Tab-separated table of C-alpha atoms and ligand atoms in Angstrom:
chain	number	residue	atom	x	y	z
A	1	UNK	CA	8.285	11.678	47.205
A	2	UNK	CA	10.892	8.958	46.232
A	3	UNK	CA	10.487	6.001	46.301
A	4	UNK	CA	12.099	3.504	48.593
A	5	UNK	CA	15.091	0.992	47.211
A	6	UNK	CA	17.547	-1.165	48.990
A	7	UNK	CA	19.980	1.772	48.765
A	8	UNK	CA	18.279	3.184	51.470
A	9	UNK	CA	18.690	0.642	53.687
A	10	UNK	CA	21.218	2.418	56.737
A	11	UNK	CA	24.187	0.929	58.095
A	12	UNK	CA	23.304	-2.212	59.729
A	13	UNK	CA	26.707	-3.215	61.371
A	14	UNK	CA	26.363	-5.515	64.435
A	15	UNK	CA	23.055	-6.598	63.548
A	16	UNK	CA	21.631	-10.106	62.795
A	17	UNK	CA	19.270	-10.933	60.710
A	18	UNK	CA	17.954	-15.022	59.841
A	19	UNK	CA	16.240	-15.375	56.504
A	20	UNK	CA	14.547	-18.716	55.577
A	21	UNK	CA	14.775	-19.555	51.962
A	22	UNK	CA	17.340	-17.770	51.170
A	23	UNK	CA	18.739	-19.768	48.027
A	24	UNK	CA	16.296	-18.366	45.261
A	25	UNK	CA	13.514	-15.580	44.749
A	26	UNK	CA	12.878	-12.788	47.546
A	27	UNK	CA	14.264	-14.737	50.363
A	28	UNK	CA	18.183	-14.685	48.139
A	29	UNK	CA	17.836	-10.814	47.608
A	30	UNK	CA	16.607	-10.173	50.990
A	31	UNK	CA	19.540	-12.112	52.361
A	32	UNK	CA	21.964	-10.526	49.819
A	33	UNK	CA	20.701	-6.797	50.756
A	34	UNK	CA	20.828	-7.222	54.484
A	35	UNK	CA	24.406	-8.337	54.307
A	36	UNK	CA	25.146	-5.626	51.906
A	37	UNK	CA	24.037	-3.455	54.431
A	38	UNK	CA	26.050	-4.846	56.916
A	39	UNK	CA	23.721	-7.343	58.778
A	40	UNK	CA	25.453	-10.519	59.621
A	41	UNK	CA	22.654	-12.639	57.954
A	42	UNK	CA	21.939	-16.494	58.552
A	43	UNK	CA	20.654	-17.958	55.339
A	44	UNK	CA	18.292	-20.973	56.812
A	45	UNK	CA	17.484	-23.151	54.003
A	46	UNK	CA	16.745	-26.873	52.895
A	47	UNK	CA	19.405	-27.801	51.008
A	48	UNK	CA	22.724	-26.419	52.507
A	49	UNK	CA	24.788	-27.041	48.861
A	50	UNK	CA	22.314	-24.587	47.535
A	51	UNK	CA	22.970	-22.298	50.195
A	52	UNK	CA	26.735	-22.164	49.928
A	53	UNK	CA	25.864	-21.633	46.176
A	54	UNK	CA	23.629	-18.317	47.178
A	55	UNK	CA	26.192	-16.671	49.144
A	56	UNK	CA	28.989	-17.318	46.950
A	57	UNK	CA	28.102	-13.803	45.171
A	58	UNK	CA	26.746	-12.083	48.044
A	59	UNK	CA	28.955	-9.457	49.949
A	60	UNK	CA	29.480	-9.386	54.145
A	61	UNK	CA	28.947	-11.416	56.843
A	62	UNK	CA	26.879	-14.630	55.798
A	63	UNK	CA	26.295	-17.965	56.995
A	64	UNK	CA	24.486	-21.052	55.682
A	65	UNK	CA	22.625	-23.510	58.451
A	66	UNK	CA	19.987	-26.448	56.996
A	67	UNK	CA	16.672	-25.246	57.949
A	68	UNK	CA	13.652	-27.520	56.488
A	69	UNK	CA	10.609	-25.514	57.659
A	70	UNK	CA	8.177	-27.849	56.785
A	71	UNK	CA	9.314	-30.415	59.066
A	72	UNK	CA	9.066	-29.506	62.682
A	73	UNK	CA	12.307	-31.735	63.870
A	74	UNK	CA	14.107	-29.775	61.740
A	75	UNK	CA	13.130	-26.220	63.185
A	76	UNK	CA	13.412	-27.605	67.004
A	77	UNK	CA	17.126	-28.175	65.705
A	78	UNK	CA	17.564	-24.934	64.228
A	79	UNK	CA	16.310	-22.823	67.394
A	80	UNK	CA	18.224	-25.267	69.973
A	81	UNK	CA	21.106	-24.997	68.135
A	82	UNK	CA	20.772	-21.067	67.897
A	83	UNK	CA	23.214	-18.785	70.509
A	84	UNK	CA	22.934	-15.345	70.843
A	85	UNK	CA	20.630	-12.469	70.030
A	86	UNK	CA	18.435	-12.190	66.224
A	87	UNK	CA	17.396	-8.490	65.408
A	88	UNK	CA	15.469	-9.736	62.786
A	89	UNK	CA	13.679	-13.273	61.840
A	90	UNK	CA	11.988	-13.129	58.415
A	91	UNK	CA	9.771	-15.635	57.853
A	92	UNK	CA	9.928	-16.166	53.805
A	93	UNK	CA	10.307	-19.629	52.991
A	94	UNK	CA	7.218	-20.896	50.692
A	95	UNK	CA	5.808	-23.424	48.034
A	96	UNK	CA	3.009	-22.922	46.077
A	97	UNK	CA	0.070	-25.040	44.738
A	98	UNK	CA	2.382	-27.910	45.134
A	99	UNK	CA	0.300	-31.051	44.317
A	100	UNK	CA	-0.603	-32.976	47.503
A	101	UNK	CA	1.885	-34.164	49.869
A	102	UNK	CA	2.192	-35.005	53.727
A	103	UNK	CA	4.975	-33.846	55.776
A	104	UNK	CA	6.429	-36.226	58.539
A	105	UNK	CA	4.355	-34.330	61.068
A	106	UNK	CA	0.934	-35.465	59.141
A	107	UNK	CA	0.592	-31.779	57.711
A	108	UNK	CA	-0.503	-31.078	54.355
A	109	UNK	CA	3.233	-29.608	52.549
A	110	UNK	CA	1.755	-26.025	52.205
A	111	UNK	CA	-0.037	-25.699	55.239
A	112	UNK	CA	3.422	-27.207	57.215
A	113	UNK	CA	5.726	-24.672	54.532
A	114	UNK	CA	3.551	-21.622	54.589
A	115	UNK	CA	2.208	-21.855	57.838
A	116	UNK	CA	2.979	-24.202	60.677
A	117	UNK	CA	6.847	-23.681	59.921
A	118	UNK	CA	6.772	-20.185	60.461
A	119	UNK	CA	4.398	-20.709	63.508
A	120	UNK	CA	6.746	-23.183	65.354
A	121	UNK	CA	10.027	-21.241	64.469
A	122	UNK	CA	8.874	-18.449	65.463
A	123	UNK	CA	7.805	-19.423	68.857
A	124	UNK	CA	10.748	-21.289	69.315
A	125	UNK	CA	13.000	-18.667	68.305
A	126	UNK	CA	11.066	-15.522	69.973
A	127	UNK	CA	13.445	-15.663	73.533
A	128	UNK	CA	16.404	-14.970	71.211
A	129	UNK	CA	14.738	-11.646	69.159
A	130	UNK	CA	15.176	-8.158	70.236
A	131	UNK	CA	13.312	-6.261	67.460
A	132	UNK	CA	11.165	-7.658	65.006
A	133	UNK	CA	9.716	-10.473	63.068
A	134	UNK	CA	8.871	-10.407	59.511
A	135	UNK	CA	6.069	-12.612	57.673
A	136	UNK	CA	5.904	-12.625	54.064
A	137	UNK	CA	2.309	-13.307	53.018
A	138	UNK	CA	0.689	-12.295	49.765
A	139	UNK	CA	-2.051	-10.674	48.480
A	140	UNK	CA	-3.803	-14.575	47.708
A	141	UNK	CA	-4.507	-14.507	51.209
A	142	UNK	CA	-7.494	-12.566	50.804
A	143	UNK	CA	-8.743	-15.763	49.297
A	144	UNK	CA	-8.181	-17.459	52.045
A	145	UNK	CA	-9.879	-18.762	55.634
A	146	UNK	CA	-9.250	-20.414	58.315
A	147	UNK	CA	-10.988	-24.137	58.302
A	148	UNK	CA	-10.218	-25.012	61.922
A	149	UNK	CA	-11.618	-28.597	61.400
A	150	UNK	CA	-9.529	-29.485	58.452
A	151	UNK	CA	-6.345	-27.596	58.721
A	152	UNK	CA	-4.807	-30.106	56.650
A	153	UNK	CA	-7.022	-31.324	54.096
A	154	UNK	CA	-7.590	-34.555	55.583
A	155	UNK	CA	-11.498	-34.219	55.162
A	156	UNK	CA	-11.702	-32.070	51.883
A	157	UNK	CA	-10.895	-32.641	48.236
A	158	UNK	CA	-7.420	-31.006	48.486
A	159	UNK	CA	-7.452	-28.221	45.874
A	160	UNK	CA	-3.504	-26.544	45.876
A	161	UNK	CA	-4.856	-22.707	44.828
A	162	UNK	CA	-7.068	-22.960	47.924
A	163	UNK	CA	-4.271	-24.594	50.252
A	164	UNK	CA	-1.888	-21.846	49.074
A	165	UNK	CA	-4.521	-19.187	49.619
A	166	UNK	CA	-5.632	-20.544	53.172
A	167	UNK	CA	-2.082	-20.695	54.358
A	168	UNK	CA	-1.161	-17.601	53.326
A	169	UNK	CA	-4.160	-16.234	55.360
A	170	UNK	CA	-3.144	-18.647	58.560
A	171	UNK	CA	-0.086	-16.723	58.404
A	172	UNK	CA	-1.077	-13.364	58.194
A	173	UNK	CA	-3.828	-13.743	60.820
A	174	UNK	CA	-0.911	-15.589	63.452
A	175	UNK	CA	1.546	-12.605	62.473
A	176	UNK	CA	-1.093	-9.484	63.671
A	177	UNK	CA	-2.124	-11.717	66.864
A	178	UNK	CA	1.882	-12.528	67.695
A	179	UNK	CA	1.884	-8.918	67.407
A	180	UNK	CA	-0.885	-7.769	70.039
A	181	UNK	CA	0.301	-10.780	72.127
A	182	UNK	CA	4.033	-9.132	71.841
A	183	UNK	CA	2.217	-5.670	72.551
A	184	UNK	CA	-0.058	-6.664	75.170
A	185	UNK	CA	2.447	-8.681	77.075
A	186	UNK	CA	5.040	-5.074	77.019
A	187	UNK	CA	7.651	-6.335	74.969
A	188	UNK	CA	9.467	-4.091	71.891
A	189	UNK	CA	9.535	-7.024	69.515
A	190	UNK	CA	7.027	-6.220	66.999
A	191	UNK	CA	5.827	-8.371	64.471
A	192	UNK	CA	5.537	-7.115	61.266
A	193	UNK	CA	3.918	-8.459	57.467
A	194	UNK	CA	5.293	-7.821	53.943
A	195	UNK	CA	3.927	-9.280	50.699
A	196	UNK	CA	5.950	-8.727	47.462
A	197	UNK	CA	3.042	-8.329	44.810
A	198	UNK	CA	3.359	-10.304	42.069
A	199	UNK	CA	7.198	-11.171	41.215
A	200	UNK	CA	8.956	-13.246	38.942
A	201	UNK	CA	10.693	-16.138	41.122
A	202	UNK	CA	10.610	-20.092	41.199
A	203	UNK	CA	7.407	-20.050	43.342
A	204	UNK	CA	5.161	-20.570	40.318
A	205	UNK	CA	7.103	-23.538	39.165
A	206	UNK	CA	4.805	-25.989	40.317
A	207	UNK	CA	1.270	-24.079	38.603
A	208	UNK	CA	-0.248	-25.647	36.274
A	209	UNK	CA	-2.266	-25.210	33.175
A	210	UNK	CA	-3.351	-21.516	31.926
A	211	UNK	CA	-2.762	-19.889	35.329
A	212	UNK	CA	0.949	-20.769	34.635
A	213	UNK	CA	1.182	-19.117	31.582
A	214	UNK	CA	-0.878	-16.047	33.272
A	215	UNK	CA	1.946	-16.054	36.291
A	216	UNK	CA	4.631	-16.224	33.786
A	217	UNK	CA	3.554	-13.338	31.640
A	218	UNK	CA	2.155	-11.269	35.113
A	219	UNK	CA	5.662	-11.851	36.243
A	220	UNK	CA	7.843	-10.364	33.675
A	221	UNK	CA	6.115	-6.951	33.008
A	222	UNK	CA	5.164	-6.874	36.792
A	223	UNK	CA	7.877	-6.738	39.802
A	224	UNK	CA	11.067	-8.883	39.408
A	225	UNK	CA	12.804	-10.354	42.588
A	226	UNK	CA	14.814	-7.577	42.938
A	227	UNK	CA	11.647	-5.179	43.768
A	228	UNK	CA	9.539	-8.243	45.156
A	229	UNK	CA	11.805	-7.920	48.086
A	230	UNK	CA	11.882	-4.487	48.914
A	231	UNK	CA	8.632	-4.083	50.933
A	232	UNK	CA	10.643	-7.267	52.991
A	233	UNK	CA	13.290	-5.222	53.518
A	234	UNK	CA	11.428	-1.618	54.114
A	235	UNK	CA	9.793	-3.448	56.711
A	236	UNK	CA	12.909	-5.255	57.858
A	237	UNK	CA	14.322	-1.746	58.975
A	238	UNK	CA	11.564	1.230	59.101
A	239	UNK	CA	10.098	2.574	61.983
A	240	UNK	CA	6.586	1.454	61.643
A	241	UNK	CA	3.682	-0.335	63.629
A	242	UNK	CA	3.603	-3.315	64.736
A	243	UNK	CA	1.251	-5.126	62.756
A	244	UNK	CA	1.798	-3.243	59.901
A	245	UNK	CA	1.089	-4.831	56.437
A	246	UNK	CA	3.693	-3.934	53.584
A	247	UNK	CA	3.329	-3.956	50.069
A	248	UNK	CA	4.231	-2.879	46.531
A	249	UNK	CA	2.041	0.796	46.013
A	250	UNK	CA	1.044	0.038	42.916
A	251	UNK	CA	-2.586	-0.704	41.424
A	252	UNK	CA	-3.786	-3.771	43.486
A	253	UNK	CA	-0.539	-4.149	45.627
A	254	UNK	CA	0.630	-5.777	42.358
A	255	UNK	CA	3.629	-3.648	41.595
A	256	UNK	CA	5.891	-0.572	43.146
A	257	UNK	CA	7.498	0.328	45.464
A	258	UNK	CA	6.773	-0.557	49.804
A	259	UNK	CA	3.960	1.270	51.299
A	260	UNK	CA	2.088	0.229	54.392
A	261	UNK	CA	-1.684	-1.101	52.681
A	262	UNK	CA	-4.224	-3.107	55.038
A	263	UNK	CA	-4.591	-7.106	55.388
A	264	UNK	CA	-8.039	-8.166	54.776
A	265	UNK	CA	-10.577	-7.270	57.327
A	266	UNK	CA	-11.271	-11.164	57.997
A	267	UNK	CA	-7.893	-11.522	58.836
A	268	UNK	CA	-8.083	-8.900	61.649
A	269	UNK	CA	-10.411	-10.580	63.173
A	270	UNK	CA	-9.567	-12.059	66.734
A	271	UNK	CA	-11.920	-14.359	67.359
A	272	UNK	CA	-10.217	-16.555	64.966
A	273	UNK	CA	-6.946	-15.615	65.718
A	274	UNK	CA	-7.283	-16.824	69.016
A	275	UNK	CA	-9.076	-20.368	67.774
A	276	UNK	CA	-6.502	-20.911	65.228
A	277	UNK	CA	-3.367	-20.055	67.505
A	278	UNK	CA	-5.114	-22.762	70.048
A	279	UNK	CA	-5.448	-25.555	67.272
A	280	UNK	CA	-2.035	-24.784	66.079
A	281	UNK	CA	-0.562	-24.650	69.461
A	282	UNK	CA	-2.046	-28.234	69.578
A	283	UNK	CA	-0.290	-29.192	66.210
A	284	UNK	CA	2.514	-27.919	66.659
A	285	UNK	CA	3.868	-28.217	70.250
A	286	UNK	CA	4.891	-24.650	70.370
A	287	UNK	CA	3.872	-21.743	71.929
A	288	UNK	CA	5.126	-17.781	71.933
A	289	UNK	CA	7.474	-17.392	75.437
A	290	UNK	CA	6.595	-13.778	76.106
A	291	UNK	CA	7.741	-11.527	79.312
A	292	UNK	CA	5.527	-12.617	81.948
A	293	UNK	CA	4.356	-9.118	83.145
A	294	UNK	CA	3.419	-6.314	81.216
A	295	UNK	CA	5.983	-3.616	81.174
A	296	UNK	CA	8.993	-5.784	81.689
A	297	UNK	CA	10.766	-4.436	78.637
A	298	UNK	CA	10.886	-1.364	76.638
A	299	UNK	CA	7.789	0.654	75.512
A	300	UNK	CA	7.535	0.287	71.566
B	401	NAP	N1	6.751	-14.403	43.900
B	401	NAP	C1	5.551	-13.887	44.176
B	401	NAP	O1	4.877	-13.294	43.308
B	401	NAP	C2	5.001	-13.992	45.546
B	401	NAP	C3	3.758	-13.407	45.793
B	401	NAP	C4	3.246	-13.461	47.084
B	401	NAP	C5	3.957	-14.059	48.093
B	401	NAP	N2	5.165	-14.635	47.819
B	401	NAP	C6	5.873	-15.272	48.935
B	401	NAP	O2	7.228	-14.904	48.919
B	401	NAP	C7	7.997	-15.912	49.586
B	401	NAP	C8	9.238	-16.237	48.766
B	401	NAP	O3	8.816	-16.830	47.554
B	401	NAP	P1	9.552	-16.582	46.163
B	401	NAP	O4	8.567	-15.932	45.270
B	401	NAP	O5	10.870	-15.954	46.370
B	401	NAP	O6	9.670	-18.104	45.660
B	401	NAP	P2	10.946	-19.022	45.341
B	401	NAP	O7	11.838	-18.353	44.355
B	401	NAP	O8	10.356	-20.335	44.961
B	401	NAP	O9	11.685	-19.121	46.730
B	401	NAP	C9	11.142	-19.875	47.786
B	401	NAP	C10	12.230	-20.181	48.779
B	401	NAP	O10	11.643	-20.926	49.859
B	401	NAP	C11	12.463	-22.068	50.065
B	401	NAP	N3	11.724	-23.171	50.664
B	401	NAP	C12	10.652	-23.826	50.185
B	401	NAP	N4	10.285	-24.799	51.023
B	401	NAP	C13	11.147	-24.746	52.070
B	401	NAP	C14	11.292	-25.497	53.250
B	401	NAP	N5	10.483	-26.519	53.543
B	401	NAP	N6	12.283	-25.174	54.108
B	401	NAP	C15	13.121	-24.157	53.834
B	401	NAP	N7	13.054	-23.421	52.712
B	401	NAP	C16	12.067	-23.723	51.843
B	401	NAP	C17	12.995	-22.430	48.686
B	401	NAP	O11	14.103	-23.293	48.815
B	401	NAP	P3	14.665	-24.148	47.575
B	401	NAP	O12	15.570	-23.226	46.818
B	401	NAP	O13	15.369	-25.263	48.258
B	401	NAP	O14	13.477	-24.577	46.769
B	401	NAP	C18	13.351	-21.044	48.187
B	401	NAP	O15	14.570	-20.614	48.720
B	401	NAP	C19	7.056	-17.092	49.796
B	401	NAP	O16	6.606	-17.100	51.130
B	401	NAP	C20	5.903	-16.789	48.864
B	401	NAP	O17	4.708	-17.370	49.270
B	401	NAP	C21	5.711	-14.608	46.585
């Protein structure tokens, strides 16, 4: 069968689509394929001068607004500021084993880039989305847990591959429960998860040691940004489940090109999808606005 590519993307004219980080890696060629394709597509990133660099090559309908998802003023801005209707929200921004840092809010940097951004946005921007939201997590979150008590390495010896792997699993578990919360309460939003593999971006610029050298080399005979972002933009557009996980089809999710593959079991589980959205609830201030009744929109 061939394999999927951004030239299969269909005509997206009339559509909007809001990508955070948009100014380098996946989150740039996401942006840059949507528009192609004839999305009108809000690059939301930190540093607006990079974003006006970004879409300087990219064809269609864009527009750059300052989006700084680690700090939670910043994304009550964004979504109070937003008009209108968002087809699709993808949730890419990240950082990666970042040494440690506290954001205004008190959160550790990952855990507020990687995690409670996405959460809070996401809430905040749900009344405006009519189809779907996409999380890009990663294959590291299989590493990961949730450690209610410590969300933000205020107790533990902070250790950046861990933070980076926990977030990415925070993430992932809040996407599938947004989705049965979406499903449950009747709505046709779905929420959806992509992870790239392993691709060659900026994200690694912060590893250090051996494992940077191992990223460096993985990176260049493995998927470039180019492919990284395709399962992002399969799921951006195909008619799949809710919930649905999407990743390179390649040996380990590593490489290839978007198939639908399976989180980790753990993060399925709703026990501690239901703890977590509590605490973070807490944190964060925010909370999904779904339709009050089941049935009050479309069937999926
Ligand atoms: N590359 C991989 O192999 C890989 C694997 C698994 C998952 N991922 C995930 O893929 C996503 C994209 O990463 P990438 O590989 O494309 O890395 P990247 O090249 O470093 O791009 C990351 C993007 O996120 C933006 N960003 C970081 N912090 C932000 C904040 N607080 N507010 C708004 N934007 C912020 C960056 O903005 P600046 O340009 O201002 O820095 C940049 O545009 C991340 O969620 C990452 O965890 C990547």
């Amino acid at each position: 069968m061939a394999k999927w590519t951004a030239s299969d993307l269909p005509d997206l004219t009339g559509r909007t689509a809001v990508v955070t980080g948009a100014t380098s890696g996946i989150g740039l060629i996401t942006a840059r394929e949507l528009a192609r394709a004839g999305a009108r597509v809000v690059l939301a990133v930190r540093d607006p001068d990079k974003g006006d660099r970004a879409v300087r090559d990219m064809p269609g309908n864009t527009e750059v607004r300052q989006l700084d998802v680690a700090d939670l003023t910043s994304v009550r801005s964004f979504a109070q500021a937003w008009t209108g209707d968002i087809d699709i929200l993808v949730n890419n921004a990240g950082i990666m084993e970042v040494p440690l840092a506290y954001t205004a809010d008190g959160f550790e940097s990952q855990a507020a880039t990687n995690y409670f951004g996405p959460f809070a946005l996401t809430n905040l921007l749900l009344p405006h989305v009519t189809d779907r939201v996409i999380t890009v997590s990663s294959q590291l979150h299989r590493r990961g847990r949730v450690r209610l008590g410590d969300l933000n390495w205020r107790q533990r010896r902070y250790n950046p591959p861990a933070a980076y792997c926990d977030s990415k699993f925070d993430v992932t578990v809040f996407a599938l429960e947004l989705d049965r919360r979406l499903a449950a309460s009747g709505s046709r939003v779905r929420s959806l998860l992509a992870h790239p593999g392993i691709a060659s971006t900026n994200l690694t610029a912060h590893v250090g040691g051996g494992r940077a050298v191992l990223y460096k080399a993985l990176g260049s005979i493995l998927n470039d940004a180019e492919h990284g972002a395709l399962p992002t933009l399969f799921a951006a557009v195909s008619d799949i489940p809710g919930g649905s996980y999407v990743g390179p089809d390649g040996f380990g999710g590593i490489k290839g090109f978007p198939a639908i593959g399976k989180t980790s079991r753990a993060a399925q589980d709703e026990d501690v999808a239901h703890a977590l959205w509590d605490t973070t609830v807490q944190l964060t201030g925010t909370d999904a606005q779904l339709p009050a009744a089941p049935g009050t929109l479309h069937d999926r």
